[in-house]
mmCIF file of C-alpha atoms in Angstrom:
data_model
loop_
_atom_site.group_PDB
_atom_site.id
_atom_site.type_symbol
_atom_site.label_atom_id
_atom_site.label_comp_id
_atom_site.label_asym_id
_atom_site.label_seq_id
_atom_site.Cartn_x
_atom_site.Cartn_y
_atom_site.Cartn_z
ATOM 1 C CA MET A 16 0.000 0.000 0.000
ATOM 2 C CA LYS A 17 1.433 3.375 -0.984
ATOM 3 C CA THR A 18 2.048 5.914 1.711
ATOM 4 C CA LEU A 19 0.919 9.476 1.462
ATOM 5 C CA ALA A 20 4.499 10.547 0.793
ATOM 6 C CA SER A 21 4.756 8.266 -2.255
ATOM 7 C CA ARG A 22 1.696 9.710 -3.963
ATOM 8 C CA LYS A 23 2.302 11.512 -7.207
ATOM 9 C CA GLY A 24 2.529 15.238 -6.761
ATOM 10 C CA LEU A 25 3.320 15.348 -3.046
ATOM 11 C CA ASP A 26 6.872 16.477 -3.761
ATOM 12 C CA ALA A 27 5.253 19.648 -5.067
ATOM 13 C CA PRO A 28 3.312 20.782 -1.979
ATOM 14 C CA PRO A 29 1.185 23.893 -1.923
ATOM 15 C CA ARG A 30 4.129 26.198 -2.731
ATOM 16 C CA ARG A 31 1.968 28.062 -5.256
ATOM 17 C CA PHE A 32 -0.567 28.588 -2.495
ATOM 18 C CA CYS A 33 2.135 30.051 -0.209
ATOM 19 C CA ASN A 34 3.553 32.227 -2.987
ATOM 20 C CA GLN A 35 0.115 33.692 -3.574
ATOM 21 C CA LEU A 36 -0.085 34.664 0.079
ATOM 22 C CA GLN A 37 3.274 36.401 -0.094
ATOM 23 C CA ASN A 38 2.628 38.057 -3.468
ATOM 24 C CA PRO A 39 -1.095 38.493 -4.143
ATOM 25 C CA SER A 40 -0.471 40.144 -7.487
ATOM 26 C CA CYS A 41 0.829 36.815 -8.846
ATOM 27 C CA ALA A 42 -2.444 34.987 -8.201
ATOM 28 C CA GLY A 43 -4.863 34.003 -10.912
ATOM 29 C CA GLY A 44 -4.182 32.513 -14.298
ATOM 30 C CA GLY A 45 -4.046 35.893 -16.041
ATOM 31 C CA GLY A 46 -1.891 37.629 -13.462
ATOM 32 C CA LYS A 47 -4.836 39.542 -12.073
ATOM 33 C CA PRO A 48 -4.489 40.811 -8.501
ATOM 34 C CA LEU A 49 -6.450 38.975 -5.862
ATOM 35 C CA THR A 50 -9.534 40.719 -4.616
ATOM 36 C CA ALA A 51 -9.833 41.310 -0.879
ATOM 37 C CA ALA A 52 -12.540 38.656 -0.673
ATOM 38 C CA LEU A 53 -10.389 36.021 -2.404
ATOM 39 C CA LEU A 54 -7.371 36.825 -0.263
ATOM 40 C CA GLU A 55 -9.498 36.378 2.840
ATOM 41 C CA GLY A 56 -10.615 33.038 1.486
ATOM 42 C CA LEU A 57 -7.039 31.886 0.927
ATOM 43 C CA LEU A 58 -5.890 32.990 4.367
ATOM 44 C CA ASN A 59 -9.100 31.722 5.892
ATOM 45 C CA ILE A 60 -9.064 34.737 8.184
ATOM 46 C CA GLN A 61 -12.428 36.247 8.917
ATOM 47 C CA THR A 62 -12.001 39.986 9.299
ATOM 48 C CA ARG A 63 -15.571 40.505 10.461
ATOM 49 C CA ALA A 64 -15.921 40.022 14.189
ATOM 50 C CA ASP A 65 -19.198 38.170 13.814
ATOM 51 C CA MET A 66 -17.547 35.432 11.706
ATOM 52 C CA ALA A 67 -15.204 34.077 14.403
ATOM 53 C CA THR A 68 -15.706 35.109 18.022
ATOM 54 C CA LEU A 69 -13.454 33.946 20.844
ATOM 55 C CA SER A 70 -14.868 34.024 24.381
ATOM 56 C CA HIS A 71 -12.972 35.045 27.491
ATOM 57 C CA LEU A 72 -11.216 32.265 29.378
ATOM 58 C CA PHE A 73 -13.541 30.556 31.855
ATOM 59 C CA ILE A 74 -13.615 27.474 34.062
ATOM 60 C CA ASP A 75 -16.020 24.730 33.091
ATOM 61 C CA LYS A 76 -15.526 22.391 36.055
ATOM 62 C CA VAL A 77 -14.199 22.686 39.619
ATOM 63 C CA SER A 78 -13.317 19.935 42.045
ATOM 64 C CA ALA A 79 -11.700 20.890 45.357
ATOM 65 C CA THR A 80 -11.078 19.442 48.797
ATOM 66 C CA LEU A 81 -10.919 21.386 52.066
ATOM 67 C CA GLN A 82 -9.549 20.443 55.443
ATOM 68 C CA VAL A 83 -11.718 20.994 58.525
ATOM 69 C CA GLN A 84 -9.165 21.472 61.259
ATOM 70 C CA THR A 85 -10.853 20.490 64.530
ATOM 71 C CA ASP A 86 -13.020 17.578 65.605
ATOM 72 C CA PRO A 87 -15.811 19.838 66.979
ATOM 73 C CA LEU A 88 -15.966 21.700 63.657
ATOM 74 C CA GLN A 89 -16.030 18.437 61.730
ATOM 75 C CA HIS A 90 -18.905 17.218 63.876
ATOM 76 C CA ALA A 91 -20.792 20.508 63.387
ATOM 77 C CA VAL A 92 -20.364 20.363 59.593
ATOM 78 C CA THR A 93 -21.536 16.743 59.481
ATOM 79 C CA GLU A 94 -24.620 17.566 61.563
ATOM 80 C CA ARG A 95 -25.413 20.570 59.376
ATOM 81 C CA LEU A 96 -25.300 18.440 56.213
ATOM 82 C CA GLN A 97 -27.657 15.893 57.751
ATOM 83 C CA THR A 98 -30.054 18.646 58.813
ATOM 84 C CA CYS A 99 -30.119 20.142 55.311
ATOM 85 C CA ALA A 100 -30.789 16.680 53.892
ATOM 86 C CA GLU A 101 -33.692 16.138 56.292
ATOM 87 C CA CYS A 102 -35.112 19.501 55.201
ATOM 88 C CA GLU A 103 -34.645 18.380 51.557
ATOM 89 C CA TYR A 104 -32.495 21.402 50.738
ATOM 90 C CA ILE A 105 -29.878 18.884 49.609
ATOM 91 C CA ILE A 106 -30.342 15.244 48.622
ATOM 92 C CA GLN A 107 -28.359 12.513 50.358
ATOM 93 C CA VAL A 108 -26.751 9.908 48.094
ATOM 94 C CA LEU A 109 -27.264 6.411 49.512
ATOM 95 C CA SER A 110 -25.216 4.340 47.042
ATOM 96 C CA GLY A 111 -22.876 4.621 44.098
ATOM 97 C CA PRO A 112 -19.345 5.813 43.286
ATOM 98 C CA LEU A 113 -19.690 9.042 45.300
ATOM 99 C CA LEU A 114 -19.487 6.911 48.441
ATOM 100 C CA GLN A 115 -16.356 5.078 47.371
ATOM 101 C CA ASN A 116 -13.972 7.484 49.119
ATOM 102 C CA TYR A 117 -16.354 9.322 51.489
ATOM 103 C CA HIS A 118 -18.865 8.157 54.075
ATOM 104 C CA PHE A 119 -21.439 10.806 53.123
ATOM 105 C CA ALA A 120 -22.374 12.386 49.787
ATOM 106 C CA TYR A 121 -25.041 14.934 48.870
ATOM 107 C CA THR A 122 -26.263 16.671 45.744
ATOM 108 C CA LEU A 123 -27.822 20.103 45.458
ATOM 109 C CA PRO A 124 -30.178 20.661 42.482
ATOM 110 C CA LEU A 125 -29.283 23.390 39.987
ATOM 111 C CA ALA A 126 -30.981 24.793 36.910
ATOM 112 C CA GLY A 127 -31.562 22.572 33.897
ATOM 113 C CA GLY A 128 -31.616 19.345 35.904
ATOM 114 C CA ARG A 129 -27.942 19.692 36.840
ATOM 115 C CA HIS A 130 -26.510 19.484 40.350
ATOM 116 C CA LEU A 131 -23.417 20.114 42.459
ATOM 117 C CA THR A 132 -21.834 17.571 44.785
ATOM 118 C CA ILE A 133 -20.739 17.747 48.415
ATOM 119 C CA GLN A 134 -18.870 14.815 49.990
ATOM 120 C CA ALA A 135 -17.815 14.586 53.632
ATOM 121 C CA VAL A 136 -15.963 12.359 56.131
ATOM 122 C CA PRO A 137 -13.260 10.588 54.093
ATOM 123 C CA ARG A 138 -12.650 6.870 54.331
ATOM 124 C CA PHE A 139 -8.883 7.369 54.188
ATOM 125 C CA ASP A 140 -6.765 9.487 56.537
ATOM 126 C CA ARG A 141 -4.750 11.128 53.736
ATOM 127 C CA MET A 142 -7.857 12.823 52.286
ATOM 128 C CA ASN A 143 -9.310 16.204 53.208
ATOM 129 C CA PHE A 144 -12.583 16.298 55.131
ATOM 130 C CA ILE A 145 -14.803 17.957 52.488
ATOM 131 C CA ARG A 146 -14.882 17.547 48.711
ATOM 132 C CA LEU A 147 -16.847 19.855 46.381
ATOM 133 C CA GLU A 148 -17.555 19.461 42.658
ATOM 134 C CA PHE A 149 -19.534 21.843 40.450
ATOM 135 C CA ASN A 150 -19.699 23.666 37.131
ATOM 136 C CA PRO A 151 -19.434 27.432 37.812
ATOM 137 C CA LYS A 152 -21.412 28.174 34.645
ATOM 138 C CA VAL A 153 -24.478 26.273 35.916
ATOM 139 C CA ARG A 154 -26.454 28.394 38.353
ATOM 140 C CA GLY A 155 -29.114 27.646 40.905
ATOM 141 C CA GLN A 156 -32.842 27.622 40.299
ATOM 142 C CA ASN A 157 -32.976 31.390 40.954
ATOM 143 C CA GLY A 158 -29.678 32.270 39.310
ATOM 144 C CA GLU A 159 -27.470 31.819 42.386
ATOM 145 C CA HIS A 160 -23.772 31.086 42.019
ATOM 146 C CA PRO A 161 -23.085 27.458 43.053
ATOM 147 C CA VAL A 162 -20.494 28.570 45.624
ATOM 148 C CA ASP A 163 -23.128 30.764 47.282
ATOM 149 C CA LEU A 164 -25.458 27.771 47.480
ATOM 150 C CA ILE A 165 -22.708 25.702 49.100
ATOM 151 C CA GLY A 166 -22.126 28.564 51.524
ATOM 152 C CA ASN A 167 -25.824 28.529 52.470
ATOM 153 C CA VAL A 168 -25.353 24.910 53.501
ATOM 154 C CA LEU A 169 -21.994 25.118 55.281
ATOM 155 C CA CYS A 170 -21.608 28.653 56.686
ATOM 156 C CA PRO A 171 -24.020 28.274 59.657
ATOM 157 C CA SER A 172 -21.714 25.599 61.068
ATOM 158 C CA TRP A 173 -18.501 26.738 59.349
ATOM 159 C CA PRO A 174 -18.369 30.573 59.513
ATOM 160 C CA ASN A 175 -14.962 30.832 57.794
ATOM 161 C CA PHE A 176 -15.912 28.605 54.852
ATOM 162 C CA PHE A 177 -15.373 31.263 52.183
ATOM 163 C CA GLY A 178 -11.980 32.210 53.605
ATOM 164 C CA ASP A 179 -10.900 28.562 53.761
ATOM 165 C CA LEU A 180 -12.094 28.023 50.200
ATOM 166 C CA GLU A 181 -9.264 30.225 48.921
ATOM 167 C CA HIS A 182 -6.827 27.769 50.549
ATOM 168 C CA ALA A 183 -8.483 24.654 49.151
ATOM 169 C CA ARG A 184 -6.636 21.963 47.253
ATOM 170 C CA PHE A 185 -7.950 21.903 43.697
ATOM 171 C CA THR A 186 -8.114 18.379 42.321
ATOM 172 C CA ARG A 187 -9.740 19.305 39.000
ATOM 173 C CA LEU A 188 -10.008 22.510 36.963
ATOM 174 C CA ASP A 189 -11.092 22.718 33.338
ATOM 175 C CA PHE A 190 -9.982 25.978 31.705
ATOM 176 C CA ALA A 191 -12.008 26.587 28.544
ATOM 177 C CA VAL A 192 -12.686 28.989 25.689
ATOM 178 C CA ASP A 193 -15.548 28.961 23.186
ATOM 179 C CA ILE A 194 -15.061 29.695 19.500
ATOM 180 C CA ARG A 195 -18.222 30.846 17.758
ATOM 181 C CA GLY A 196 -18.596 30.713 14.004
ATOM 182 C CA VAL A 197 -15.914 28.052 13.420
ATOM 183 C CA HIS A 198 -16.744 24.336 13.235
ATOM 184 C CA ILE A 199 -14.260 21.911 14.757
ATOM 185 C CA GLU A 200 -13.887 20.338 11.300
ATOM 186 C CA GLN A 201 -12.082 23.545 10.285
ATOM 187 C CA LEU A 202 -9.630 23.419 13.206
ATOM 188 C CA GLY A 203 -6.470 21.444 13.801
ATOM 189 C CA LEU A 204 -4.806 20.921 17.187
ATOM 190 C CA TYR A 205 -1.431 19.310 17.547
ATOM 191 C CA HIS A 206 1.691 19.340 19.649
ATOM 192 C CA SER A 207 4.924 20.669 18.197
ATOM 193 C CA THR A 208 5.359 19.551 14.590
ATOM 194 C CA ARG A 209 9.015 18.980 15.406
ATOM 195 C CA SER A 210 7.938 15.857 17.291
ATOM 196 C CA VAL A 211 8.284 12.603 15.388
ATOM 197 C CA PHE A 212 5.031 10.899 16.329
ATOM 198 C CA SER A 213 1.568 11.951 17.518
ATOM 199 C CA ARG A 214 1.846 9.588 20.472
ATOM 200 C CA LYS A 215 -1.057 11.148 22.373
ATOM 201 C CA PHE A 216 -3.451 12.181 19.626
ATOM 202 C CA GLU A 217 -7.018 10.924 19.273
ATOM 203 C CA ALA A 218 -9.766 12.152 16.975
ATOM 204 C CA GLN A 219 -13.476 11.298 16.972
ATOM 205 C CA PHE A 220 -15.739 11.390 13.931
ATOM 206 C CA ASP A 221 -19.449 11.123 13.216
ATOM 207 C CA ARG A 222 -20.956 8.684 10.726
ATOM 208 C CA GLY A 223 -20.431 11.163 7.922
ATOM 209 C CA GLY A 224 -16.713 11.394 8.651
ATOM 210 C CA GLN A 225 -16.798 14.887 10.168
ATOM 211 C CA THR A 226 -14.634 15.598 13.193
ATOM 212 C CA THR A 227 -16.553 15.817 16.476
ATOM 213 C CA GLY A 228 -13.686 15.765 18.992
ATOM 214 C CA ILE A 229 -9.909 15.979 19.305
ATOM 215 C CA TYR A 230 -7.859 14.823 22.297
ATOM 216 C CA LEU A 231 -4.205 15.704 22.931
ATOM 217 C CA GLY A 232 -2.741 13.721 25.799
ATOM 218 C CA LYS A 233 -3.953 10.679 27.695
ATOM 219 C CA ARG A 234 -7.377 11.110 29.234
ATOM 220 C CA THR A 235 -6.161 9.249 32.335
ATOM 221 C CA SER A 236 -3.310 11.724 32.879
ATOM 222 C CA ASN A 237 -3.269 14.850 35.039
ATOM 223 C CA ARG A 238 -3.340 17.142 32.018
ATOM 224 C CA TYR A 239 -4.761 16.865 28.531
ATOM 225 C CA ILE A 240 -6.388 19.052 25.880
ATOM 226 C CA VAL A 241 -9.776 18.432 24.316
ATOM 227 C CA ALA A 242 -11.646 20.268 21.565
ATOM 228 C CA TYR A 243 -15.166 19.273 20.605
ATOM 229 C CA ASP A 244 -18.330 20.307 18.805
ATOM 230 C CA LYS A 245 -20.152 22.038 21.665
ATOM 231 C CA ARG A 246 -23.252 22.714 19.588
ATOM 232 C CA ARG A 247 -23.627 18.998 18.859
ATOM 233 C CA GLU A 248 -23.123 18.105 22.530
ATOM 234 C CA PHE A 249 -25.662 20.730 23.612
ATOM 235 C CA ILE A 250 -28.333 19.321 21.292
ATOM 236 C CA GLU A 251 -27.641 15.747 22.430
ATOM 237 C CA LYS A 252 -27.809 16.620 26.134
ATOM 238 C CA GLN A 253 -30.524 19.289 26.165
ATOM 239 C CA GLY A 254 -32.714 17.892 23.379
ATOM 240 C CA LYS A 255 -32.986 21.324 21.771
ATOM 241 C CA ARG A 256 -30.921 23.724 19.714
ATOM 242 C CA PRO A 257 -28.893 26.456 21.447
ATOM 243 C CA ARG A 258 -30.240 29.971 21.378
ATOM 244 C CA LEU A 259 -27.337 31.285 19.310
ATOM 245 C CA ARG A 260 -27.070 29.935 15.791
ATOM 246 C CA GLY A 261 -23.945 28.865 13.969
ATOM 247 C CA ALA A 262 -20.943 26.675 14.694
ATOM 248 C CA TRP A 263 -19.773 26.400 18.295
ATOM 249 C CA THR A 264 -16.461 24.789 19.224
ATOM 250 C CA ARG A 265 -15.077 24.490 22.753
ATOM 251 C CA ILE A 266 -11.423 23.962 23.697
ATOM 252 C CA GLU A 267 -10.649 22.786 27.229
ATOM 253 C CA CYS A 268 -7.412 22.322 29.165
ATOM 254 C CA ARG A 269 -8.306 19.711 31.749
ATOM 255 C CA HIS A 270 -6.077 19.537 34.831
ATOM 256 C CA ALA A 271 -6.082 17.236 37.844
ATOM 257 C CA ASP A 272 -4.287 17.490 41.185
ATOM 258 C CA LEU A 273 -3.258 21.130 40.779
ATOM 259 C CA GLY A 274 -2.710 22.127 44.399
ATOM 260 C CA ASN A 275 -3.641 25.534 45.822
ATOM 261 C CA LEU A 276 -4.339 28.850 44.096
ATOM 262 C CA ARG A 277 -0.708 29.943 44.224
ATOM 263 C CA THR A 278 0.307 26.811 42.345
ATOM 264 C CA ILE A 279 -2.360 27.476 39.717
ATOM 265 C CA PHE A 280 -1.159 31.036 39.116
ATOM 266 C CA ASP A 281 2.439 29.845 38.792
ATOM 267 C CA MET A 282 1.734 26.895 36.523
ATOM 268 C CA PRO A 283 3.014 27.018 32.908
ATOM 269 C CA ASN A 284 0.607 28.252 30.276
ATOM 270 C CA PRO A 285 -1.162 25.072 29.049
ATOM 271 C CA LEU A 286 -2.227 26.828 25.833
ATOM 272 C CA LEU A 287 1.414 26.915 24.746
ATOM 273 C CA SER A 288 1.582 23.124 24.777
ATOM 274 C CA PHE A 289 -0.228 22.879 21.443
ATOM 275 C CA THR A 290 -0.696 24.697 18.150
ATOM 276 C CA LEU A 291 -4.091 25.704 16.766
ATOM 277 C CA THR A 292 -4.617 26.000 13.011
ATOM 278 C CA ARG A 293 -7.626 26.856 10.905
ATOM 279 C CA TYR A 294 -7.744 24.814 7.726
ATOM 280 C CA PRO A 295 -8.406 26.564 4.387
ATOM 281 C CA SER A 296 -12.014 26.617 3.299
ATOM 282 C CA GLN A 297 -11.339 26.916 -0.430
ATOM 283 C CA GLN A 298 -10.778 23.978 -2.768
ATOM 284 C CA LEU A 299 -7.247 22.554 -2.497
ATOM 285 C CA ASP A 300 -5.337 20.275 -4.810
ATOM 286 C CA GLU A 301 -5.702 16.583 -4.104
ATOM 287 C CA THR A 302 -2.395 16.018 -2.306
ATOM 288 C CA SER A 303 -2.817 19.046 -0.041
ATOM 289 C CA ALA A 304 -6.334 17.928 0.849
ATOM 290 C CA LEU A 305 -5.040 14.417 1.586
ATOM 291 C CA PHE A 306 -2.316 15.837 3.823
ATOM 292 C CA LEU A 307 -4.822 17.851 5.888
ATOM 293 C CA ASP A 308 -7.083 14.815 6.111
ATOM 294 C CA SER A 309 -4.110 12.853 7.409
ATOM 295 C CA CYS A 310 -3.549 15.582 10.027
ATOM 296 C CA ARG A 311 -7.175 15.239 11.145
ATOM 297 C CA TYR A 312 -6.961 11.461 11.402
ATOM 298 C CA ARG A 313 -3.527 10.774 12.896
ATOM 299 C CA GLY A 314 -2.213 14.168 14.030
ATOM 300 C CA ALA A 315 0.125 16.624 12.360
ATOM 301 C CA GLN A 316 3.334 15.029 13.670
ATOM 302 C CA ALA A 317 2.515 11.612 12.232
ATOM 303 C CA ALA A 318 1.241 13.136 8.975
ATOM 304 C CA LEU A 319 4.508 15.045 8.528
ATOM 305 C CA TYR A 320 6.557 11.995 9.451
ATOM 306 C CA ARG A 321 5.026 10.050 6.569
ATOM 307 C CA ILE A 322 6.529 12.566 4.124
ATOM 308 C CA LYS A 323 9.993 11.115 3.505
ATOM 309 C CA ASN A 324 11.433 14.011 1.507
ATOM 310 C CA ARG A 325 12.904 16.466 4.016
ATOM 311 C CA ARG A 326 12.429 19.574 1.890
ATOM 312 C CA THR A 327 8.831 18.649 1.182
ATOM 313 C CA ARG A 328 8.222 18.011 4.869
ATOM 314 C CA THR A 329 9.700 21.415 5.738
ATOM 315 C CA ARG A 330 7.407 23.166 3.270
ATOM 316 C CA TYR A 331 4.320 21.436 4.635
ATOM 317 C CA ARG A 332 5.364 22.286 8.204
ATOM 318 C CA ALA A 333 5.747 25.946 7.205
ATOM 319 C CA TRP A 334 2.372 25.833 5.477
ATOM 320 C CA LEU A 335 0.710 24.624 8.670
ATOM 321 C CA SER A 336 2.271 27.472 10.634
ATOM 322 C CA GLU A 337 0.771 29.955 8.146
ATOM 323 C CA LEU A 338 -2.697 28.656 8.996
ATOM 324 C CA SER A 339 -2.683 29.892 12.604
ATOM 325 C CA PRO A 340 -5.699 32.243 13.036
ATOM 326 C CA PRO A 341 -4.930 35.804 14.188
ATOM 327 C CA TRP A 342 -7.537 35.713 16.957
ATOM 328 C CA TRP A 343 -5.751 32.862 18.774
ATOM 329 C CA ASN A 344 -3.183 34.327 21.198
ATOM 330 C CA PRO A 345 -2.279 31.876 24.015
ATOM 331 C CA HIS A 346 -0.444 34.526 26.079
ATOM 332 C CA ASP A 347 -3.361 36.970 26.108
ATOM 333 C CA ILE A 348 -5.880 34.217 26.844
ATOM 334 C CA TRP A 349 -3.899 32.834 29.788
ATOM 335 C CA GLU A 350 -3.586 36.322 31.318
ATOM 336 C CA GLN A 351 -7.333 36.024 31.997
ATOM 337 C CA ARG A 352 -6.912 33.121 34.440
ATOM 338 C CA GLY A 353 -7.258 35.372 37.514
ATOM 339 C CA GLU A 354 -10.632 36.645 36.353
ATOM 340 C CA ALA A 355 -11.668 33.094 35.410
ATOM 341 C CA LEU A 356 -10.806 31.801 38.894
ATOM 342 C CA ALA A 357 -12.611 34.686 40.594
ATOM 343 C CA ASN A 358 -15.727 34.035 38.517
ATOM 344 C CA ALA A 359 -15.542 30.302 39.216
ATOM 345 C CA LEU A 360 -15.242 30.727 42.970
ATOM 346 C CA GLY A 361 -17.695 33.589 43.182
ATOM 347 C CA CYS A 362 -15.251 35.848 45.007
ATOM 348 C CA ALA A 363 -12.763 38.619 44.240
ATOM 349 C CA LEU A 364 -9.364 36.932 44.122
ATOM 350 C CA GLY A 365 -7.674 39.752 42.234
ATOM 351 C CA THR A 366 -5.073 38.680 39.704
ATOM 352 C CA ASN A 367 -2.347 37.245 41.923
ATOM 353 C CA PRO A 368 -2.690 35.485 45.280
ATOM 354 C CA HIS A 369 0.912 36.120 46.376
#
């Protein structure tokens, strides 16, 4: 079976395409200058803000554990949880995985049939006394922030709960951004193209062959990247279409066992661990289209590795770098992490906890 690199014409990668970008007056069979609309099509850069909109950085999931220092306070917190369960403000979980590591587990109903989780009294000495898990974007039945609802439960017996929350150990945080107006099929995510293999690349497709999800890194590890068709997921989960029309792609940096807030602020920018490209929307020659399809299926590193000619591989690598969209700036996005954390915890953390 022939490899992609052995196909006729691959030794002449889209150099003409790149030359046209550098010298628009050379484009077209008759030497006519490219119009602004055609140049936008080649670059695949949408100059109108309503064509590709990037959200602010936010946190899609929080899991944290807190230590309750004294035995009397632990007893008071446990009694308070039981009282709230008896009053049906929270619902006690009587079986299931939530009780695997804790003696008690409760859920608190939120809007849209969602809920937050409170677990207490660990089964192992090394674990903190309380564990919380919630999505900061999902509010209560009357629009309350989930942290405020947790405070309603715990503060009567634990007056310093909100202060202690800022010293919690965060066991899961999902940093996320939404891209409106761009379908995931148009996006490529990959680690450095200087790598030889896409060892930790996984793509998911629907029955029609369109990309629905991309994973970079092992899903069992403490850090991995995922991009997926959020509009499709919303329809499948909610049974209705989202209010806003158009494509909706979400990119998440999922982290486990992060430590405290200081550690989170000092951690390396996870958005720099991968490259984002936006594939051309216009018709490409067959070999270029096959190369991009190979990137979608096996990752850019493996697709480049299959090109045996070094000069050809270099040109394709350079071509991929030209496809980075101008609205994607990892440094600027990561600078928003302080605001994202403050919004997630429902309190003013400022921009640096030091």
